[in-house]
CSV table of C-alpha atoms in Angstrom, one decimal:
chain,number,residue,atom,x,y,z
Y,1,LEU,CA,104.1,106.3,98.3
Y,2,VAL,CA,105.4,107.2,101.9
Y,3,ALA,CA,102.5,106.9,104.1
Y,4,ALA,CA,104.1,107.8,107.5
Y,5,LYS,CA,103.3,111.2,109.4
Y,6,PRO,CA,104.8,114.5,107.4
Y,7,ALA,CA,106.9,117.0,109.2
Y,8,ALA,CA,105.8,120.4,109.7
Y,9,GLY,CA,106.7,123.0,108.2
Y,10,GLY,CA,106.7,122.2,104.8
Y,11,ILE,CA,104.9,122.5,101.3
Y,12,TRP,CA,101.4,121.3,101.0
Y,13,LEU,CA,100.5,120.4,97.1
Y,14,HIS,CA,96.8,119.3,96.1
Y,15,ALA,CA,96.2,117.6,93.0
Y,16,VAL,CA,92.5,116.6,92.8
Y,17,SER,CA,92.7,113.5,90.1
Y,18,VAL,CA,94.8,112.0,87.5
Y,19,GLY,CA,94.9,115.2,85.0
Y,20,GLU,CA,96.0,117.4,88.0
Y,21,VAL,CA,98.7,114.8,89.1
Y,22,ILE,CA,100.3,114.6,85.7
Y,23,ALA,CA,100.7,118.5,85.9
Y,24,ALA,CA,101.9,118.5,89.4
Y,25,VAL,CA,104.5,115.8,89.1
Y,26,PRO,CA,107.3,117.9,87.3
Y,27,ILE,CA,106.5,120.6,90.0
Y,28,ILE,CA,107.0,118.3,92.4
Y,29,LYS,CA,110.4,117.3,91.6
Y,30,ALA,CA,111.6,120.8,90.9
Y,31,LEU,CA,110.5,121.7,94.7
Y,32,ARG,CA,112.6,118.7,96.0
Y,33,GLN,CA,115.4,120.1,94.1
Y,34,GLN,CA,114.6,123.7,95.0
Y,35,TYR,CA,113.9,123.1,98.5
Y,36,PRO,CA,115.5,119.7,99.5
Y,37,LEU,CA,115.2,120.5,103.3
Y,38,MET,CA,111.5,121.3,103.2
Y,39,PRO,CA,108.7,118.0,103.2
Y,40,ILE,CA,106.3,117.9,100.9
Y,41,THR,CA,102.9,116.5,101.6
Y,42,VAL,CA,100.7,115.9,98.2
Y,43,THR,CA,97.1,115.1,98.5
Y,44,THR,CA,94.7,113.8,96.1
Y,45,THR,CA,91.0,113.4,96.0
Y,46,THR,CA,90.6,110.4,93.9
Y,47,PRO,CA,91.7,106.9,93.9
Y,48,THR,CA,93.1,107.3,90.0
Y,49,GLY,CA,94.8,110.4,91.1
Y,50,SER,CA,96.5,108.3,94.2
Y,51,ALA,CA,97.3,105.4,91.7
Y,52,ARG,CA,98.9,107.9,89.1
Y,53,LEU,CA,100.8,109.9,91.7
Y,54,THR,CA,102.1,106.5,93.1
Y,55,GLU,CA,103.6,105.4,89.6
Y,56,MET,CA,104.8,108.5,88.3
Y,57,LEU,CA,107.0,109.0,91.3
Y,58,ALA,CA,108.0,105.4,91.9
Y,59,GLU,CA,111.5,106.2,91.1
Y,60,ASP,CA,111.6,109.6,93.0
Y,61,LEU,CA,110.0,109.4,96.5
Y,62,ASP,CA,112.1,109.1,99.8
Y,63,ASN,CA,110.9,110.2,103.5
Y,64,ASN,CA,110.8,113.8,102.4
Y,65,ILE,CA,107.6,113.5,100.1
Y,66,PHE,CA,104.2,112.4,101.6
Y,67,HIS,CA,101.1,111.5,100.5
Y,68,SER,CA,97.5,111.2,101.6
Y,69,TYR,CA,93.9,112.0,100.8
Y,70,SER,CA,92.6,115.5,100.9
Y,71,PRO,CA,90.5,116.3,103.9
Y,72,TYR,CA,86.8,117.8,103.1
Y,73,ASP,CA,86.7,121.7,102.9
Y,74,TRP,CA,85.1,121.7,106.4
Y,75,PRO,CA,86.4,123.8,109.2
Y,76,ILE,CA,87.0,121.4,111.6
Y,77,PHE,CA,88.8,119.2,108.8
Y,78,ILE,CA,90.9,121.6,107.8
Y,79,SER,CA,92.0,123.0,110.4
Y,80,ILE,CA,93.2,119.8,112.4
Y,81,PHE,CA,95.1,118.8,109.1
Y,82,LEU,CA,96.9,122.5,108.8
Y,83,ARG,CA,97.5,122.0,112.4
Y,84,LYS,CA,99.3,118.6,111.9
Y,85,ILE,CA,101.2,119.9,108.7
Y,86,LYS,CA,101.6,123.5,109.5
Y,87,PRO,CA,102.6,124.5,105.7
Y,88,SER,CA,104.5,127.4,104.8
Y,89,ILE,CA,102.8,127.5,101.1
Y,90,TYR,CA,99.7,125.9,100.1
Y,91,ILE,CA,99.8,125.1,96.3
Y,92,VAL,CA,96.5,123.9,94.5
Y,93,MET,CA,97.0,122.6,90.9
Y,94,GLU,CA,94.5,123.8,88.2
Y,95,THR,CA,90.8,124.3,89.0
Y,96,GLU,CA,90.3,123.5,93.0
Y,97,LEU,CA,89.3,126.6,94.6
Y,98,TRP,CA,87.9,125.8,98.2
Y,99,PRO,CA,87.1,128.3,100.3
Y,100,VAL,CA,87.1,127.1,103.9
Y,101,THR,CA,90.5,126.1,103.2
Y,102,ILE,CA,91.5,129.3,101.5
Y,103,TYR,CA,90.3,131.4,104.3
Y,104,LEU,CA,92.0,129.1,107.2
Y,105,CYS,CA,95.3,129.8,105.2
Y,106,GLN,CA,94.7,133.5,105.4
Y,107,CYS,CA,94.0,133.2,108.9
Y,108,MET,CA,97.3,131.3,109.5
Y,109,ASN,CA,99.6,133.4,107.0
Y,110,ILE,CA,99.9,130.6,104.6
Y,111,PRO,CA,100.4,131.7,101.4
Y,112,VAL,CA,98.0,130.0,98.6
Y,113,ILE,CA,99.0,129.7,95.1
Y,114,VAL,CA,96.7,128.4,92.5
Y,115,ALA,CA,99.3,127.0,89.7
Y,116,ASN,CA,98.7,125.7,86.1
Y,117,ALA,CA,95.5,127.4,86.8
Y,118,ARG,CA,92.8,126.8,84.2
Y,119,MET,CA,88.9,128.3,84.2
Y,120,SER,CA,86.0,127.9,81.7
Y,121,ALA,CA,83.7,130.3,80.7
Y,122,LYS,CA,80.9,127.9,82.3
Y,123,SER,CA,83.0,127.8,85.8
Y,124,ALA,CA,83.9,131.5,85.6
Y,125,LYS,CA,79.5,132.2,85.2
Y,126,GLY,CA,79.3,129.8,88.2
Y,127,TYR,CA,81.2,131.4,90.5
Y,128,GLN,CA,79.8,134.5,89.4
Y,129,ARG,CA,76.6,133.5,91.0
Y,130,VAL,CA,78.1,133.6,94.7
Y,131,ALA,CA,80.1,136.7,93.7
Y,132,TRP,CA,80.5,137.7,97.3
Y,133,LEU,CA,82.1,134.6,98.0
Y,134,SER,CA,84.2,134.3,94.8
Y,135,HIS,CA,85.5,138.3,95.6
Y,136,ALA,CA,86.6,137.2,98.9
Y,137,MET,CA,88.5,133.9,97.7
Y,138,MET,CA,90.2,136.1,94.7
Y,139,GLN,CA,91.7,138.6,97.7
Y,140,ASN,CA,93.7,135.8,99.6
Y,141,ILE,CA,94.9,134.0,96.5
Y,142,GLN,CA,98.0,134.1,94.0
Y,143,VAL,CA,97.4,132.8,90.5
Y,144,ALA,CA,99.3,131.4,87.5
Y,145,THR,CA,97.2,130.6,85.0
Y,146,GLN,CA,98.0,128.3,81.8
Y,147,TYR,CA,96.8,131.3,79.3
Y,148,GLN,CA,95.5,134.6,79.1
Y,149,GLN,CA,91.9,133.9,78.4
Y,150,ASP,CA,92.3,131.9,81.6
Y,151,ALA,CA,93.7,135.3,83.2
Y,152,GLU,CA,90.7,137.3,82.0
Y,153,TYR,CA,88.1,134.8,83.8
Y,154,TYR,CA,90.2,135.6,87.2
Y,155,LEU,CA,90.2,138.9,87.2
Y,156,SER,CA,86.3,139.5,86.1
Y,157,LEU,CA,86.0,137.6,89.5
Y,158,GLY,CA,87.6,140.2,91.4
Y,159,LEU,CA,91.6,138.7,91.4
Y,160,PRO,CA,94.0,141.8,91.9
Y,161,SER,CA,96.4,142.3,88.7
Y,162,THR,CA,99.2,142.3,91.1
Y,163,GLN,CA,98.8,139.1,92.4
Y,164,LEU,CA,98.0,137.1,88.9
Y,165,GLN,CA,101.1,135.8,86.5
Y,166,VAL,CA,100.1,133.9,82.8
Y,167,THR,CA,102.9,131.0,82.9
Y,168,GLY,CA,101.6,129.0,80.1
Y,169,SER,CA,100.4,125.1,80.7
Y,170,ILE,CA,103.4,123.0,82.4
Y,171,LYS,CA,102.0,120.2,80.5
Y,172,PHE,CA,104.2,121.0,77.5
Y,173,ASP,CA,107.1,120.4,79.8
Y,174,ILE,CA,106.2,116.5,80.1
Y,175,GLU,CA,109.1,114.1,79.8
Y,176,LEU,CA,108.6,110.5,79.1
Y,177,ALA,CA,111.0,108.4,81.2
Y,178,PRO,CA,113.3,106.1,79.5
Y,179,GLU,CA,112.0,103.0,81.5
Y,180,LEU,CA,108.2,104.2,80.3
Y,181,VAL,CA,109.9,104.3,76.6
Y,182,LEU,CA,111.5,101.0,76.8
Y,183,ALA,CA,108.2,99.4,78.2
Y,184,ALA,CA,106.4,100.7,75.5
Y,185,ASN,CA,108.7,99.8,72.8
Y,186,GLU,CA,108.7,95.8,74.0
Y,187,PHE,CA,104.7,95.7,74.6
Y,188,LYS,CA,104.5,97.4,71.1
Y,189,THR,CA,107.1,94.4,69.7
Y,190,GLN,CA,105.5,91.7,71.2
Y,191,LEU,CA,102.2,92.9,69.7
Y,192,ILE,CA,103.3,93.3,66.4
Y,193,ASN,CA,105.7,90.0,66.4
Y,194,ASP,CA,103.9,87.5,68.3
Y,195,ALA,CA,99.9,89.0,68.3
Y,196,LYS,CA,100.6,89.7,64.4
Y,197,LYS,CA,99.3,93.2,64.9
Y,198,SER,CA,99.8,95.5,62.1
Y,199,PHE,CA,97.8,98.8,63.1
Y,200,ILE,CA,97.3,99.9,66.6
Y,201,TRP,CA,94.8,102.5,67.5
Y,202,LEU,CA,93.9,103.5,71.1
Y,203,ALA,CA,90.5,105.0,72.4
Y,204,ALA,CA,91.5,106.8,75.8
Y,205,SER,CA,89.4,108.0,78.6
Y,206,THR,CA,86.5,107.2,77.3
Y,207,HIS,CA,82.9,107.8,79.0
Y,208,LYS,CA,79.4,106.4,78.7
Y,209,GLY,CA,78.1,106.8,75.0
Y,210,GLU,CA,81.5,107.2,73.2
Y,211,ASP,CA,82.6,103.4,73.5
Y,212,GLU,CA,79.4,102.2,71.1
Y,213,PHE,CA,81.4,104.9,68.7
Y,214,VAL,CA,84.7,103.5,68.9
Y,215,LEU,CA,83.6,99.7,68.6
Y,216,ALA,CA,81.5,100.6,65.4
Y,217,THR,CA,84.8,102.5,64.1
Y,218,HIS,CA,87.0,99.3,64.9
Y,219,ARG,CA,84.6,97.2,63.2
Y,220,LYS,CA,85.2,99.1,59.7
Y,221,ILE,CA,88.9,99.3,60.5
Y,222,LEU,CA,89.0,95.5,60.8
Y,223,LYS,CA,87.1,95.1,57.3
Y,224,GLN,CA,90.0,97.1,55.9
Y,225,ASP,CA,92.8,95.5,58.4
Y,226,PRO,CA,91.6,92.3,60.3
Y,227,ASN,CA,95.0,92.4,62.2
Y,228,ALA,CA,94.4,95.8,63.8
Y,229,LEU,CA,93.9,96.1,67.3
Y,230,LEU,CA,91.8,98.5,69.3
Y,231,ILE,CA,93.3,99.4,73.0
Y,232,ILE,CA,90.3,100.8,74.9
Y,233,VAL,CA,90.7,102.6,78.3
Y,234,PRO,CA,87.7,103.8,80.1
Y,235,ARG,CA,88.1,107.1,82.1
Y,236,HIS,CA,86.4,105.4,85.2
Y,237,LEU,CA,87.1,102.1,86.8
Y,238,GLU,CA,83.6,101.4,87.7
Y,239,ARG,CA,82.9,101.0,84.1
Y,240,PHE,CA,85.6,98.4,83.1
Y,241,ASP,CA,82.9,95.6,83.3
Y,242,ASP,CA,80.6,97.1,81.7
Y,243,VAL,CA,82.6,98.0,78.5
Y,244,ALA,CA,83.9,94.6,78.9
Y,245,ASP,CA,80.3,93.2,78.4
Y,246,LEU,CA,79.5,95.8,75.7
Y,247,THR,CA,82.6,94.6,73.7
Y,248,GLU,CA,81.9,90.9,73.7
Y,249,GLU,CA,78.1,91.5,73.1
Y,250,LYS,CA,79.1,93.4,69.7
Y,251,GLY,CA,80.9,90.1,68.6
Y,252,PHE,CA,84.8,91.0,69.3
Y,253,GLN,CA,87.5,89.0,70.7
Y,254,LEU,CA,88.2,90.7,73.8
Y,255,HIS,CA,91.5,90.6,76.1
Y,256,ARG,CA,91.5,92.3,79.2
Y,257,HIS,CA,95.2,93.4,79.9
Y,258,SER,CA,94.3,92.3,84.0
Y,259,SER,CA,94.5,88.6,82.8
Y,260,SER,CA,98.2,87.0,83.6
Y,261,HIS,CA,98.7,86.0,79.7
Y,262,ALA,CA,99.6,88.0,76.8
Y,263,VAL,CA,97.7,89.2,73.7
Y,264,ASP,CA,97.2,86.6,71.1
Y,265,ALA,CA,96.6,86.8,67.3
Y,266,GLU,CA,92.7,86.3,67.7
Y,267,LYS,CA,91.9,89.0,70.2
Y,268,ASN,CA,91.3,92.4,68.3
Y,269,VAL,CA,90.4,94.7,71.5
Y,270,LEU,CA,92.8,94.9,74.2
Y,271,LEU,CA,90.7,96.6,77.3
Y,272,ILE,CA,92.9,98.3,80.0
Y,273,ASP,CA,91.1,97.5,83.2
Y,274,SER,CA,93.8,99.0,85.5
Y,275,ILE,CA,94.5,102.3,86.8
Y,276,GLY,CA,97.5,104.7,86.2
Y,277,GLN,CA,98.8,103.2,82.8
Y,278,LEU,CA,97.5,105.4,80.0
Y,279,LEU,CA,100.9,107.3,79.4
Y,280,LEU,CA,102.2,103.6,78.6
Y,281,PHE,CA,99.4,102.9,76.3
Y,282,TYR,CA,99.8,105.9,74.4
Y,283,GLY,CA,103.5,105.0,73.7
Y,284,ILE,CA,102.4,101.8,72.1
Y,285,ALA,CA,99.5,103.3,69.5
Y,286,ASP,CA,100.0,104.4,66.5
Y,287,VAL,CA,96.8,106.8,66.3
Y,288,ALA,CA,94.6,107.9,69.8
Y,289,PHE,CA,91.6,109.2,70.1
Y,290,VAL,CA,90.8,111.1,73.4
Y,291,GLY,CA,87.4,110.9,74.9
Y,292,GLY,CA,85.4,112.9,77.1
Y,293,SER,CA,85.0,114.6,73.8
Y,294,LEU,CA,82.5,113.2,71.6
Y,295,VAL,CA,79.8,113.5,74.6
Y,296,PRO,CA,80.0,116.9,76.2
Y,297,ARG,CA,82.5,116.2,79.2
Y,298,GLY,CA,84.9,119.0,78.2
Y,299,GLY,CA,87.5,116.5,77.0
Y,300,HIS,CA,90.9,115.3,78.1
Y,301,ASN,CA,94.4,115.9,78.1
Y,302,THR,CA,95.4,115.4,74.3
Y,303,ILE,CA,99.4,116.8,75.2
Y,304,GLU,CA,100.1,113.0,76.2
Y,305,PRO,CA,99.6,111.6,73.3
Y,306,VAL,CA,101.0,114.3,71.4
Y,307,ALA,CA,104.2,113.9,73.4
Y,308,TRP,CA,104.7,110.5,72.3
Y,309,GLY,CA,104.6,111.9,68.5
Y,310,ILE,CA,101.5,110.4,67.2
Y,311,PRO,CA,98.5,111.7,65.5
Y,312,VAL,CA,95.6,113.0,68.2
Y,313,LEU,CA,92.1,113.0,67.3
Y,314,SER,CA,89.2,114.3,69.7
Y,315,GLY,CA,85.7,115.5,69.9
Y,316,PRO,CA,84.2,118.8,69.6
Y,317,HIS,CA,83.7,119.0,73.4
Y,318,THR,CA,86.8,120.6,74.6
Y,319,PHE,CA,85.5,123.3,76.8
Y,320,ASN,CA,87.7,122.3,79.5
Y,321,PHE,CA,90.9,122.8,77.3
Y,322,THR,CA,90.2,125.4,74.9
Y,323,GLU,CA,93.7,127.1,74.7
Y,324,VAL,CA,95.6,123.9,74.5
Y,325,THR,CA,93.1,122.7,71.7
Y,326,GLU,CA,93.5,125.5,69.6
Y,327,ARG,CA,97.1,125.4,69.6
Y,328,LEU,CA,97.6,121.8,68.8
Y,329,VAL,CA,95.0,122.0,66.2
Y,330,GLN,CA,97.1,124.9,64.5
Y,331,ALA,CA,99.8,123.2,64.6
Y,332,GLY,CA,98.6,120.0,62.9
Y,333,ALA,CA,98.9,118.0,65.7
Y,334,LEU,CA,95.3,117.4,66.9
Y,335,GLN,CA,92.2,116.7,64.8
Y,336,ILE,CA,88.7,117.5,65.7
Y,337,ILE,CA,86.0,115.5,64.3
Y,338,ASP,CA,82.4,116.3,65.1
Y,339,ASN,CA,80.9,112.8,65.4
Y,340,ASP,CA,81.1,109.0,64.9
Y,341,GLN,CA,81.4,109.0,61.2
Y,342,GLN,CA,83.9,111.6,61.3
Y,343,LEU,CA,85.9,109.3,64.0
Y,344,THR,CA,85.7,106.4,61.3
Y,345,VAL,CA,86.8,108.5,58.1
Y,346,ALA,CA,89.8,110.0,60.1
Y,347,VAL,CA,91.0,106.5,61.7
Y,348,LEU,CA,90.5,105.1,58.3
Y,349,LYS,CA,92.3,107.6,56.3
Y,350,LEU,CA,95.6,107.3,58.9
Y,351,LEU,CA,95.4,103.6,58.7
Y,352,LYS,CA,95.5,103.6,54.5
Y,353,ASP,CA,98.1,106.7,54.5
Y,354,SER,CA,101.3,106.4,56.1
Y,355,LYS,CA,102.7,109.8,54.9
Y,356,GLN,CA,100.0,111.2,56.8
Y,357,LEU,CA,100.8,109.3,60.0
Y,358,THR,CA,104.3,110.6,59.4
Y,359,LEU,CA,103.1,114.2,59.0
Y,360,GLY,CA,100.7,114.3,62.0
Y,361,ALA,CA,103.9,112.6,64.3
Y,362,ALA,CA,106.3,115.6,63.1
Y,363,ALA,CA,103.6,118.0,64.3
Y,364,ALA,CA,103.0,116.9,67.5
Y,365,ARG,CA,106.7,116.6,68.4
Y,366,GLN,CA,107.2,120.4,67.1
Y,367,VAL,CA,104.2,121.7,69.1
Y,368,ILE,CA,105.9,120.0,72.4
Y,369,ASP,CA,109.3,121.7,71.8
Y,370,ASP,CA,107.6,125.5,70.8
Y,371,ASN,CA,105.3,125.4,74.2
Y,372,ARG,CA,107.9,124.1,76.7
Y,373,GLY,CA,109.0,126.5,79.4
Y,374,ALA,CA,106.1,126.9,81.9
Y,375,LYS,CA,107.8,125.1,84.5
Y,376,GLN,CA,110.5,127.6,85.0
Y,377,LYS,CA,107.8,130.6,85.3
Y,378,LEU,CA,105.9,128.8,87.9
Y,379,MET,CA,108.8,127.7,90.1
Y,380,GLU,CA,110.0,131.5,89.8
Y,381,PHE,CA,106.5,132.7,90.9
Y,382,ILE,CA,106.4,130.3,93.7
Y,383,ALA,CA,110.0,131.3,94.9
Y,384,SER,CA,108.7,135.0,95.3
Y,385,LEU,CA,106.5,133.5,97.6
Y,386,LEU,CA,108.7,131.0,99.1
Y,387,PRO,CA,112.3,132.2,99.2
Y,388,ILE,CA,115.0,130.0,98.4
Y,389,LYS,CA,117.1,129.4,101.8
């Protein structure tokens, strides 16, 4: 990613971490097409978010797109940053409402848009506890929410209805790059032909407390199919070694993706101990379980695996993605399992029933097609505040 000092007078877009980056990349590409002469400064907060941004924009970057970590929401830091880049607009993805940044943007007549905005009931209650601050912020932002329920939460906090639009979730506008599809197909072919793997399932974005459930399920799968492979992707990089140790303690044959050699037939667990590659490995799996959901973390993005056209499983704790979860479940593209026992039953059923796999894949592809269009609505919303010249 370009590290040079950004030019002034452009667009500032903030995406805190991986999930927000995934939502932001289609917008960044569309902004560059719609405003080709305006520099775009993209900030992230986490290293994983930065890595995913670099990966997803690797083929699209030029000297008019810049990246840095976001400054702390403290007056002196934000003031220096704003004076440096002098943005014409500030676009923040999904959930990040920073009062100092919003206030200083208002003082400098910089429009603020919360794009692809979502809000949980828990977050709304939190903002209501500091109503004096929340109400002040609401007067100075424009909000494009994913769904009507998100809009209701914003309105309850004092956002004027004239500053609100429901655009849908941009994550349904996901596009899988041809190079990514090719890489996934080549990797899967190697696992099938060279490592002799017959069934591949993936546990994505797992949190502490979920890995044990996943490994217990895999042990039962191996009794049915000794050539099955579990790909496990911990949510946080600091847990890579802990998950590796746990896997080996449980008696599995572990292969770490960071090693230089290919997976061999003896290995039955593949640990992805690198960041920014989850989207690729969804394309390798026959079935995916999305973590942060068997423990109360609110779940993670289930649209990515659905976009690959594979059956997807999730635990019950999806309060960060309530509307998306409901749509995917209703379409038959996502199955909710309540505990580790149900996880085992669900994966074993998909292992044994190829027809069920096919039906789940068809439902996944259809629900993506049915929910596209948020990007265009969001770009029109942005253009109303930043006219195309």
